[in-house]
Coordinates of C-alpha atoms and ligand atoms in Angstrom, one line a residue:
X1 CA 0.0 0.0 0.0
X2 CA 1.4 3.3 -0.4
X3 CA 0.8 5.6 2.3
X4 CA 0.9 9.3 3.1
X5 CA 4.5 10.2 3.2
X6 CA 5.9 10.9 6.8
X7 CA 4.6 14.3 8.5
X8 CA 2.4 14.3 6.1
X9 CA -1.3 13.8 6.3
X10 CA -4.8 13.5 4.8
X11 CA -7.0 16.1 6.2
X12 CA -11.0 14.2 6.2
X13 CA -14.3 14.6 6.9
X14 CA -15.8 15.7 9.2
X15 CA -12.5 16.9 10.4
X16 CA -12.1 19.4 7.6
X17 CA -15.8 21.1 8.8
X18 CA -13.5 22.4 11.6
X19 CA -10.7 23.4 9.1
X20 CA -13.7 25.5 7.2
X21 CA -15.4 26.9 9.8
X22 CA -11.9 27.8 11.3
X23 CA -10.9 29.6 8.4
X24 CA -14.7 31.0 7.5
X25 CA -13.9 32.6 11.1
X26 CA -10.0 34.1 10.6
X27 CA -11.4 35.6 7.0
X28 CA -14.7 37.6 9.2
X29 CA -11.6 38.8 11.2
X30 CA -9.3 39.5 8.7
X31 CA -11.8 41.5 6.9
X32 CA -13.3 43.3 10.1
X33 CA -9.6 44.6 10.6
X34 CA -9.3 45.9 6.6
X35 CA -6.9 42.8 5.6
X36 CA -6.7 41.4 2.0
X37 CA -5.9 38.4 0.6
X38 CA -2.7 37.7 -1.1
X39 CA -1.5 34.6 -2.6
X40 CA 2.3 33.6 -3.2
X41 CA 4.0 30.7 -4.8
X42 CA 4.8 27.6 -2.6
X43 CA 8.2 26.8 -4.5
X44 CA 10.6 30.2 -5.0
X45 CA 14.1 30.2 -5.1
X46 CA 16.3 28.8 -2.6
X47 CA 18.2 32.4 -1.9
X48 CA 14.8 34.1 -0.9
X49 CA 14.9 32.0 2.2
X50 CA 18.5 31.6 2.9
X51 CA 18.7 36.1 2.7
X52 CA 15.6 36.6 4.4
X53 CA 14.7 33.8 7.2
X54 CA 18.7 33.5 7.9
X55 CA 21.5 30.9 6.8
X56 CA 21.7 30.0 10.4
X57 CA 18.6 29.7 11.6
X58 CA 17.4 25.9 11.9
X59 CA 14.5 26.0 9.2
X60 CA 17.5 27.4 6.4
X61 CA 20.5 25.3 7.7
X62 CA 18.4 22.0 8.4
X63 CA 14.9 21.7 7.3
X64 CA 14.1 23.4 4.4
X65 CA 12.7 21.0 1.2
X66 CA 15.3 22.4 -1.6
X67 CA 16.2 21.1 -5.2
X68 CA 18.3 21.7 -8.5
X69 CA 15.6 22.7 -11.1
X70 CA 16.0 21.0 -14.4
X71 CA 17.6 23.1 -17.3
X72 CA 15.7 24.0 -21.0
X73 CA 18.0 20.7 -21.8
X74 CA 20.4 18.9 -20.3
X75 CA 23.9 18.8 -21.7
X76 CA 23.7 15.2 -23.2
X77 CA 20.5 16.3 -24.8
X78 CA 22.5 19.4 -26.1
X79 CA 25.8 17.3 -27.3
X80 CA 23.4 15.0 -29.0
X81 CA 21.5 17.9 -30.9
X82 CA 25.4 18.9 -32.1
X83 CA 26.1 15.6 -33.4
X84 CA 22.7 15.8 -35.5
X85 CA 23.5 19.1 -36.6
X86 CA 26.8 18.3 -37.9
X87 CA 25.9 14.8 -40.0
X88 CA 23.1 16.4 -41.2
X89 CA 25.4 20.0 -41.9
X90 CA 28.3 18.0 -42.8
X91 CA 29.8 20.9 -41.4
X92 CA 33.7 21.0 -41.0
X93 CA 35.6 21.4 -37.8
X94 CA 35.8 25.3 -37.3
X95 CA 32.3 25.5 -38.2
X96 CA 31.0 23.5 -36.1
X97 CA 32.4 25.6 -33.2
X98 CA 30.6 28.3 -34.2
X99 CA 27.7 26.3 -33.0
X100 CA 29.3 24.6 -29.6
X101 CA 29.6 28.3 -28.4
X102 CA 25.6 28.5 -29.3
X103 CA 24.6 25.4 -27.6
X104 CA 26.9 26.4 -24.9
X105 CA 25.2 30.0 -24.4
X106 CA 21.7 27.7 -24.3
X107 CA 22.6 25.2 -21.7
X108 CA 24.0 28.5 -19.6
X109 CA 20.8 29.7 -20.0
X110 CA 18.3 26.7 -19.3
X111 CA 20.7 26.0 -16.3
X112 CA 19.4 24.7 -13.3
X113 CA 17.8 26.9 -10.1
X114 CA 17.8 25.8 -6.7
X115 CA 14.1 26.0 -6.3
X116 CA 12.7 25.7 -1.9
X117 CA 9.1 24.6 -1.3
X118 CA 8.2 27.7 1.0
X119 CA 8.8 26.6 4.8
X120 CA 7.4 29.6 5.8
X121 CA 5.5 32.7 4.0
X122 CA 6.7 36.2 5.3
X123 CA 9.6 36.2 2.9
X124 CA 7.3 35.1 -0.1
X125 CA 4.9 38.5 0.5
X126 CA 8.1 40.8 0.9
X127 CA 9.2 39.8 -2.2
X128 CA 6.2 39.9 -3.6
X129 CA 5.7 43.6 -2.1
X130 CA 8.6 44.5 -3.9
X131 CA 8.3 42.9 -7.0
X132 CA 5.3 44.9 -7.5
X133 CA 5.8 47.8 -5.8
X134 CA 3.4 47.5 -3.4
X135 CA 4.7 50.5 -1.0
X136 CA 3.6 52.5 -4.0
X137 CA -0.2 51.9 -2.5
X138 CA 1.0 53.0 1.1
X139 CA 0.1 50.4 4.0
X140 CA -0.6 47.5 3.3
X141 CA -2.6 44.5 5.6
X142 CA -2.2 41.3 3.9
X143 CA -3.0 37.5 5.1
X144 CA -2.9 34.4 3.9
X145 CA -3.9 30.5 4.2
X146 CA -1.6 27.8 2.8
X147 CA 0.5 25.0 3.5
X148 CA 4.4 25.7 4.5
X149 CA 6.9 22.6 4.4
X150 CA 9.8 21.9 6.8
X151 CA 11.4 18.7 7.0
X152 CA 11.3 18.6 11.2
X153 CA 11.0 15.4 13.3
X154 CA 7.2 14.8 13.0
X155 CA 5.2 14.2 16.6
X156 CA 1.5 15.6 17.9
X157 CA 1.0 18.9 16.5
X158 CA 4.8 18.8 14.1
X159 CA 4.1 18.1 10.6
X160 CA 6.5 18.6 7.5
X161 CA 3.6 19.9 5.6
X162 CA 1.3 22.2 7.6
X163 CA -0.8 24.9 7.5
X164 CA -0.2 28.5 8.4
X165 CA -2.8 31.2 8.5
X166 CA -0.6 34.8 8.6
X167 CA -0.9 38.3 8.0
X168 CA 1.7 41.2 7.3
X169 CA 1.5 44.7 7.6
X170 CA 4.1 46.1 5.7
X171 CA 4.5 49.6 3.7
X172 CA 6.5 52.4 3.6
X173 CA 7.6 54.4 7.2
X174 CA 5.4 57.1 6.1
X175 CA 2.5 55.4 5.7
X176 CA 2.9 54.6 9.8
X177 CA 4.2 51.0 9.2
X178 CA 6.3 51.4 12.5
X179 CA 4.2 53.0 14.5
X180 CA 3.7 50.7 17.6
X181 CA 0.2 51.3 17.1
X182 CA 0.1 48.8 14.0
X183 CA 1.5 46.3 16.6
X184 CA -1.0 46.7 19.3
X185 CA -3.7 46.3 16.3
X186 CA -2.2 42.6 15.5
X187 CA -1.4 41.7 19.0
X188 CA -5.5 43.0 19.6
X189 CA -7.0 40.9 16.6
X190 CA -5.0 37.9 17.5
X191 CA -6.5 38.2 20.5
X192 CA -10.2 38.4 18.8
X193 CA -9.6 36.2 16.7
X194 CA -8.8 33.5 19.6
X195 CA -11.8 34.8 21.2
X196 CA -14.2 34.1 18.7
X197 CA -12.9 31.0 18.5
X198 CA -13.5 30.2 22.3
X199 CA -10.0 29.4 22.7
X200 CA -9.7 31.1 26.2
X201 CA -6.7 29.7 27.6
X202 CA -4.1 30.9 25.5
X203 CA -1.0 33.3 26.7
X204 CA 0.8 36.5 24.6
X205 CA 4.3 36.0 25.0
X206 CA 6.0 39.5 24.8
X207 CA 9.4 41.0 23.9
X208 CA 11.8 43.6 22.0
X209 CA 14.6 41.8 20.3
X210 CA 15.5 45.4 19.2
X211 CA 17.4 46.7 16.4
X212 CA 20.0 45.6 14.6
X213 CA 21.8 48.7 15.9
X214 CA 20.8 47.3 19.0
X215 CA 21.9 43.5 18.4
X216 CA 25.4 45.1 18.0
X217 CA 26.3 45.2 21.2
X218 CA 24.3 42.6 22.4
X219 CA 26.0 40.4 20.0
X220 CA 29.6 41.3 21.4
X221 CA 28.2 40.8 24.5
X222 CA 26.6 37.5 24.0
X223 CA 29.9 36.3 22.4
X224 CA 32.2 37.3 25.1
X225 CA 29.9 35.4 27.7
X226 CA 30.0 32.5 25.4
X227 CA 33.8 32.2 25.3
X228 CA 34.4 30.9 28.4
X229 CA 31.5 28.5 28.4
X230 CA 30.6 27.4 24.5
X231 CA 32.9 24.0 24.7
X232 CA 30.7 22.6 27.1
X233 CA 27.7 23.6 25.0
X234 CA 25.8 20.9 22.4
X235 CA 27.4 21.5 18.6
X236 CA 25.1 23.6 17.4
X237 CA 25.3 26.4 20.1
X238 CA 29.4 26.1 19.4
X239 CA 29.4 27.0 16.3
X240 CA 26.3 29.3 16.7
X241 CA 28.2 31.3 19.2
X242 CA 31.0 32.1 16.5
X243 CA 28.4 33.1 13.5
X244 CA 24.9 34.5 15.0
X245 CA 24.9 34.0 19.1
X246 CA 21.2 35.0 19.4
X247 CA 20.6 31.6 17.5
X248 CA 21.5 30.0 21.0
X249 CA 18.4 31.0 22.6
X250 CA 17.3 28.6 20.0
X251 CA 18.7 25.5 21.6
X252 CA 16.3 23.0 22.9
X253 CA 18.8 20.7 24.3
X254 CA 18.2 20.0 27.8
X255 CA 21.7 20.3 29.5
X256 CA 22.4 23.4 28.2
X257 CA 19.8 25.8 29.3
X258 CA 21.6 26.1 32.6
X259 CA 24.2 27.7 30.7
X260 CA 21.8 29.6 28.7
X261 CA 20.0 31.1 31.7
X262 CA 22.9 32.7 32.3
X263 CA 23.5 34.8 29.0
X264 CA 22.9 38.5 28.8
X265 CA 19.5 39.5 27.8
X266 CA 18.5 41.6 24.8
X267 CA 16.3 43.6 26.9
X268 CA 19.3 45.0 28.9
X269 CA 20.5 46.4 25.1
X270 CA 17.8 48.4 23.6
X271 CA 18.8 51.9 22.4
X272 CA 15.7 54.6 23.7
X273 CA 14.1 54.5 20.6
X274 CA 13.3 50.9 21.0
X275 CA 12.3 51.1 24.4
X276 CA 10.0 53.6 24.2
X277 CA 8.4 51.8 21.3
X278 CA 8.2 48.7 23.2
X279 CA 6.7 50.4 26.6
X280 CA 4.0 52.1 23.7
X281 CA 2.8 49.1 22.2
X282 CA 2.2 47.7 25.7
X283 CA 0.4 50.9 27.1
X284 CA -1.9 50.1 24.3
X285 CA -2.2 46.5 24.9
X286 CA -3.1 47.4 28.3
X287 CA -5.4 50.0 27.6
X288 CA -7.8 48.0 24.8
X289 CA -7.5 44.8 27.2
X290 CA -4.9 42.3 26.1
X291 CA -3.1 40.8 28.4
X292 CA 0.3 39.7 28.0
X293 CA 3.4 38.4 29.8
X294 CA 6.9 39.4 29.1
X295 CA 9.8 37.1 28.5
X296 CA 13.1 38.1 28.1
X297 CA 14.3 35.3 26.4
X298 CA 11.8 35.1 23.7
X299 CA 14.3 36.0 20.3
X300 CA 11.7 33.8 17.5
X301 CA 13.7 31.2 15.0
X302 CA 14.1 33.4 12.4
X303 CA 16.8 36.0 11.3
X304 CA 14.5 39.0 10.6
X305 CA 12.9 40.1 13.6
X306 CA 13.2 43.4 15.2
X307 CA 12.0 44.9 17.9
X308 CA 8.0 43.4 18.9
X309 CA 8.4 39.5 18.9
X310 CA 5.7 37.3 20.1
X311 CA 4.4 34.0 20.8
X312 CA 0.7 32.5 21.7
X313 CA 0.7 29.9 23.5
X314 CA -1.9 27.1 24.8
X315 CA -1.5 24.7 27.3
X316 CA -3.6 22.0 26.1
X317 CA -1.0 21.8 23.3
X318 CA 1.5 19.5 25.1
X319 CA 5.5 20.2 23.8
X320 CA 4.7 21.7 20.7
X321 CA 2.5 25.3 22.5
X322 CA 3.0 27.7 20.0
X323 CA -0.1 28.3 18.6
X324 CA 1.0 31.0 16.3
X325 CA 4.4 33.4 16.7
X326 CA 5.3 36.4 14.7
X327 CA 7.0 40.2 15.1
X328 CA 8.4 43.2 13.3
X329 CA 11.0 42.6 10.4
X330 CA 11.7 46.3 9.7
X331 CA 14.9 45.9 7.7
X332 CA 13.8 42.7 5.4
X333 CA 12.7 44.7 2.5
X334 CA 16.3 46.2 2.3
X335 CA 17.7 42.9 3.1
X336 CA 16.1 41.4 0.3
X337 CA 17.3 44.3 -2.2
X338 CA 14.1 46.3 -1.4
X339 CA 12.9 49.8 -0.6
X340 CA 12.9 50.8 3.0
X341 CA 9.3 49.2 4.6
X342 CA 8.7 48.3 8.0
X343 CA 6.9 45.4 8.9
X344 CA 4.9 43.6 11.6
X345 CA 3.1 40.0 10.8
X346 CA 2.3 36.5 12.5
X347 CA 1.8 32.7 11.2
X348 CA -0.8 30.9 13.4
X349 CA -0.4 26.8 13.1
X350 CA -3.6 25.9 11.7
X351 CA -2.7 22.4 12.3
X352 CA -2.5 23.0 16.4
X353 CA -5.2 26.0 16.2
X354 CA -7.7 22.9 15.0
X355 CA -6.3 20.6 17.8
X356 CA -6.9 23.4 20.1
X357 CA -10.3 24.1 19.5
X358 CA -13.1 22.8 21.9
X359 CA -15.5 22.7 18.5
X360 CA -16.2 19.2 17.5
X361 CA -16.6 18.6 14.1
X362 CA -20.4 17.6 14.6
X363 CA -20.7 20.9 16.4
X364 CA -20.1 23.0 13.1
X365 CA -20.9 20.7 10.7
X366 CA -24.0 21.2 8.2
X367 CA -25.8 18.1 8.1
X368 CA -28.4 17.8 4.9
X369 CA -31.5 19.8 5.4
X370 CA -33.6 17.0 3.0
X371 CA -32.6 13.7 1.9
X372 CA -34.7 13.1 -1.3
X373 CA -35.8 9.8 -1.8
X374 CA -36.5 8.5 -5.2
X375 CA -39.1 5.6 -6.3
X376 CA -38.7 3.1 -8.6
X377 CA -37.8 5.6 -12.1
X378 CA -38.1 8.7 -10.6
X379 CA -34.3 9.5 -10.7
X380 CA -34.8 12.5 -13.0
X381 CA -38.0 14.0 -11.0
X382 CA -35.7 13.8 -7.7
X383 CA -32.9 15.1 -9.4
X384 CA -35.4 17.8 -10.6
X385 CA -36.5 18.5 -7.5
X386 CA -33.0 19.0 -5.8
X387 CA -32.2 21.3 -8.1
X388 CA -34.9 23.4 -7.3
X389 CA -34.3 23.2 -3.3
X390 CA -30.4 23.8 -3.4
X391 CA -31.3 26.7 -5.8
X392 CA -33.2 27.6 -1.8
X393 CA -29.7 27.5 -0.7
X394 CA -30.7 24.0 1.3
X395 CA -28.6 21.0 1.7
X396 CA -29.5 18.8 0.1
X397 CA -28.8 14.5 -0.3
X398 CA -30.0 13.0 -3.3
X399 CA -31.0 9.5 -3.0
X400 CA -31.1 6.6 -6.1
X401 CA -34.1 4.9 -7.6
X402 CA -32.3 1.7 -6.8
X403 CA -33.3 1.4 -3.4
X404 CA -36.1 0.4 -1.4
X405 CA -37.8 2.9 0.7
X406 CA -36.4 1.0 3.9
X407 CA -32.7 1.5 2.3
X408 CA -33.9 5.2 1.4
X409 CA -34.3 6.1 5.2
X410 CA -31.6 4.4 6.7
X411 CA -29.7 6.1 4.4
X412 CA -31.2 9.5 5.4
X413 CA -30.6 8.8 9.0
X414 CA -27.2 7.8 8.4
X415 CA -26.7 11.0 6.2
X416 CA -27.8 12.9 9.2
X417 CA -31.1 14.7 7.4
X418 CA -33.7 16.6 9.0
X419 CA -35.8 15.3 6.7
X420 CA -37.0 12.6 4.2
X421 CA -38.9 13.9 1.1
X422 CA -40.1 11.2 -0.7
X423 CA -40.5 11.4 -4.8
X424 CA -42.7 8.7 -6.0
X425 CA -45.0 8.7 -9.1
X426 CA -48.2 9.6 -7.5
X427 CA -46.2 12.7 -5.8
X428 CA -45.1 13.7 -9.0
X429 CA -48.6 13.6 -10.6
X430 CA -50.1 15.1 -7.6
X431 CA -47.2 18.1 -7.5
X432 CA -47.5 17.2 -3.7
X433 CA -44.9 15.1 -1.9
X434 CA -44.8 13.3 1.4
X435 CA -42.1 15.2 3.7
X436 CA -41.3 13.3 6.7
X437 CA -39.4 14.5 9.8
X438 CA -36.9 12.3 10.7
X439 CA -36.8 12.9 14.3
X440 CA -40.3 13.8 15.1
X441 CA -41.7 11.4 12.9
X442 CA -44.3 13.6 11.6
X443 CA -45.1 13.3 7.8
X444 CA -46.9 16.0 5.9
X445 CA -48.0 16.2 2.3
X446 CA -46.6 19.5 0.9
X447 CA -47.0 21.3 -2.3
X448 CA -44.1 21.7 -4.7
X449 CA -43.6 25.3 -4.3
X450 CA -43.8 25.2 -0.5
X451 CA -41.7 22.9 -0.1
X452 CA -38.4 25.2 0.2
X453 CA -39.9 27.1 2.7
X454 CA -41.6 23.9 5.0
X455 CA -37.8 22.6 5.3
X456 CA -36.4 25.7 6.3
X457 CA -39.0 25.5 9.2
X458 CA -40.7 28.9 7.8
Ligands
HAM501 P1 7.1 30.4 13.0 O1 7.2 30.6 14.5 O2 8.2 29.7 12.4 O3 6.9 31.8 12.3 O4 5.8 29.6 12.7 C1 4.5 30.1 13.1 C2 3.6 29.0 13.6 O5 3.5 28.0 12.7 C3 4.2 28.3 14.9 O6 3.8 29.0 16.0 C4 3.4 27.0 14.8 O7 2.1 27.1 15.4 C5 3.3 26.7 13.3 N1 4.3 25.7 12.9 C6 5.6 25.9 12.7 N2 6.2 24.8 12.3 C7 5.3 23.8 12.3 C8 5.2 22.4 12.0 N3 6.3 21.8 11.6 N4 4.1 21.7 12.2 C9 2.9 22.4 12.6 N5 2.9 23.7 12.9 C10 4.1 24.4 12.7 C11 6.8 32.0 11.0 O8 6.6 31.2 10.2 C12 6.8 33.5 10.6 N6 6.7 33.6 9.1 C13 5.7 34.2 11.3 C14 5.6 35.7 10.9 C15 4.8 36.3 10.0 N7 6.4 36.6 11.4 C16 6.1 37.8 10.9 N8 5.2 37.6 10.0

């Protein structure tokens, strides 16, 4: 049998009821808060991810999908096109170099492109914000729904193909994109979003990794407490504490995090300008409501935060709590050969938002309104009359001639219908039909054109 590659998996129903109504929900949000949809690519070229998300960061270093794209041609295709060329040319020697420098120009040009499925989508809508000039329409609040790949150790709530749900509010400095207002406003409608969902028990995770001005001196600092202490660290935080130290923070491995309790903290670096941001997006936090907890050592796995960084959590998550993460990135544009444009965005894991609602899938699922039952040769009446009540915007199951009327209503109970409309010939001459109620048991005879509005209970 092949399965379902590993950390991979087949979203079902009814599961994917929740997965709708989830995302019917974040889209009410989004649009309550002025956000549009935009829609990258999930492949784009390896160096998007390696400039923007960082070459050290674990998702660039160790788990991102990545491949040589094919050529036009490959070279034995092209050496074999030569050989044609020359029988058929007869062509002597000197000629025929002419023509190697051609082919040689053409397989130069078809070359192969390291080519990344997107592990994550922040760097996707930057470059798209650049590519088309987006700044050129001022601020702009984007989100978007779509699967992200990373090739980490699957377990509960870890997959290699997941799900992100994420929004970025990027644009030009003038347009306000810095102001630590536009922070509160995410932090705020994370929080409503959450809210509608009835997911009470999460936690905001606060902190200012600062700027790269900042990180500067942090960075020497870091370093220098590192020195003494880095050989009894895991790999990893070795040679992290040579290239980018704030990656330690990263480390999971249990025996170190004595060490890394000990480390300076980025809090203890930020110029004024960053704290007084920092202090103003949580006066307005506090002010609209939100409540939040700061922690210091809270730096995000990716290269291009600055400043606001943030976690959700939920405790009914087990290991894996982060429910959705996110922060400012105001230099990635310029990183990326961009204009100058501040940002602020989050990803929430759909995968673990799902796990962590209290919804069941029954809860939010439609069930049919009508099952319609069709007699012996009355598949085209029935069909006829589906039509009609769907066009009513009613669900609707349609049954088969084949079956008895016994088979009929066991299928309409398993179906989960409200009610049984039966189609038989003398309904059809009658323009009447028998409309049962599968739970009360009561059975009416209803006119065609009523019968839209007797289902809907009007
Ligand atoms: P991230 O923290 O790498 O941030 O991912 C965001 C969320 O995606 C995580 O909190 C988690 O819920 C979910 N997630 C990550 N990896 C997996 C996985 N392997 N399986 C299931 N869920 C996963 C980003 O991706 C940033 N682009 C967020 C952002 C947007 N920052 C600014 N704008």
């Amino acid at each position: 049998m092949i399965k379902a590659v590993r950390g991979t998996r087949d979203l079902l129903p009814p599961e994917t009821a929740l997965w709708n109504f989830v995302e019917a929900a974040v889209r009410d949000v989004f649009r309550a808060y002025n956000f549009q949809e935009i829609r990258t690519p999930i492949f784009e070229s390896t160096e998007l991810f390696a400039r923007g998300v960082g070459e050290e960061t674990d998702i660039v270093s160790k788990e991102m999908y990545t491949w040589e794209d094919r050529g036009a041609f490959s070279r034995d295709e092209a050496e074999k096109r030569l050989d044609e060329l020359q029988e058929k040319l007869g062509l002597p020697d000197h000629e025929i170099r002419d023509h190697i420098k051609l082919v040689k120009v053409l397989i130069g040009e078809g070359k192969g492109q390291s080519l990344t499925l997107r592990p994550e989508n922040t760097a996707g809508v930057v470059r798209a914000y650049i590519q088309h000039d987006l700044g050129k329409n001022g601020l702009n609040k984007l989100y978007y729904i779509g699967p992200q790949f990373r090739r980490e150790r699957p377990q509960k709530g870890r997959y290699r193909q997941f799900y992100q749900i994420g929004a970025e509010v990027i644009g030009p400095a003038s347009a306000g994109s810095e102001s630590p207002a536009r922070d509160a406003e995410v932090l705020e409608m994370l929080a409503t979003l959450l809210d509608r969902l009835r997911i009470t028990d999460w936690n905001l995770e606060l902190n200012s990794v600062g700027t790269s001005a900042d990180r500067v001196a942090f960075n020497e600092a870091l370093r220098k407490a590192l020195e003494p202490v880095k050989d009894r660290m895991c790999a990893d935080c070795q040679r992290r504490a040579v290239t980018n130290p704030l990656r330690v923070f990263d480390c999971k491995v249990p025996e170190d995090q004595p060490i890394i309790e000990t480390l300076p903290r980025i809090t203890q670096f930020l110029g004024e300008d960053s704290r007084k941001h920092f202090e103003a997006v949580q006066e307005i936090l506090t002010k609209v409501g939100v409540r939040f907890s700061l922690n210091d050592r809270l730096v995000r796995g990716l290269d291009y935060y600055t400043r606001t960084a943030f976690e959700f959590t939920h405790g009914a998550l087990g290991a894996q709590n982060a429910i959705l993460g996110g922060g400012r990135y105001d230099g990635l544009s310029e990183a990326l050969g961009g204009p100058a444009a501040p940002g602020i965005g989050f990803a929430i894991g759909e995968d673990r938002l799902v796990m962590s609602l209290k919804e069941t899938a029954e809860g939010v699922l439609r069930k049919p309104d009508v099952y319609v039952a069709a007699m012996a040769g009355m598949n085209g009446e029935a069909a006829r009359l589906a039509r009609e009540l769907r066009r009513h915007d009613l669900v609707v199951e349609l049954g088969d001639d084949s079956f008895r009327l016994k088979k009929s209503f066991e299928a309409a109970t398993k179906a989960g219908a409200k009610y049984i409309l039966i189609v038989g010939e003398n309904e059809v001459k009658a323009d009447a039909f028998a409309l049962k109620n599968l739970s009360s048991g009561e059975q009416v005879q209803v006119a065609r054109g009523e019968l839209a509005g007797k289902i809907r209970g009007q």
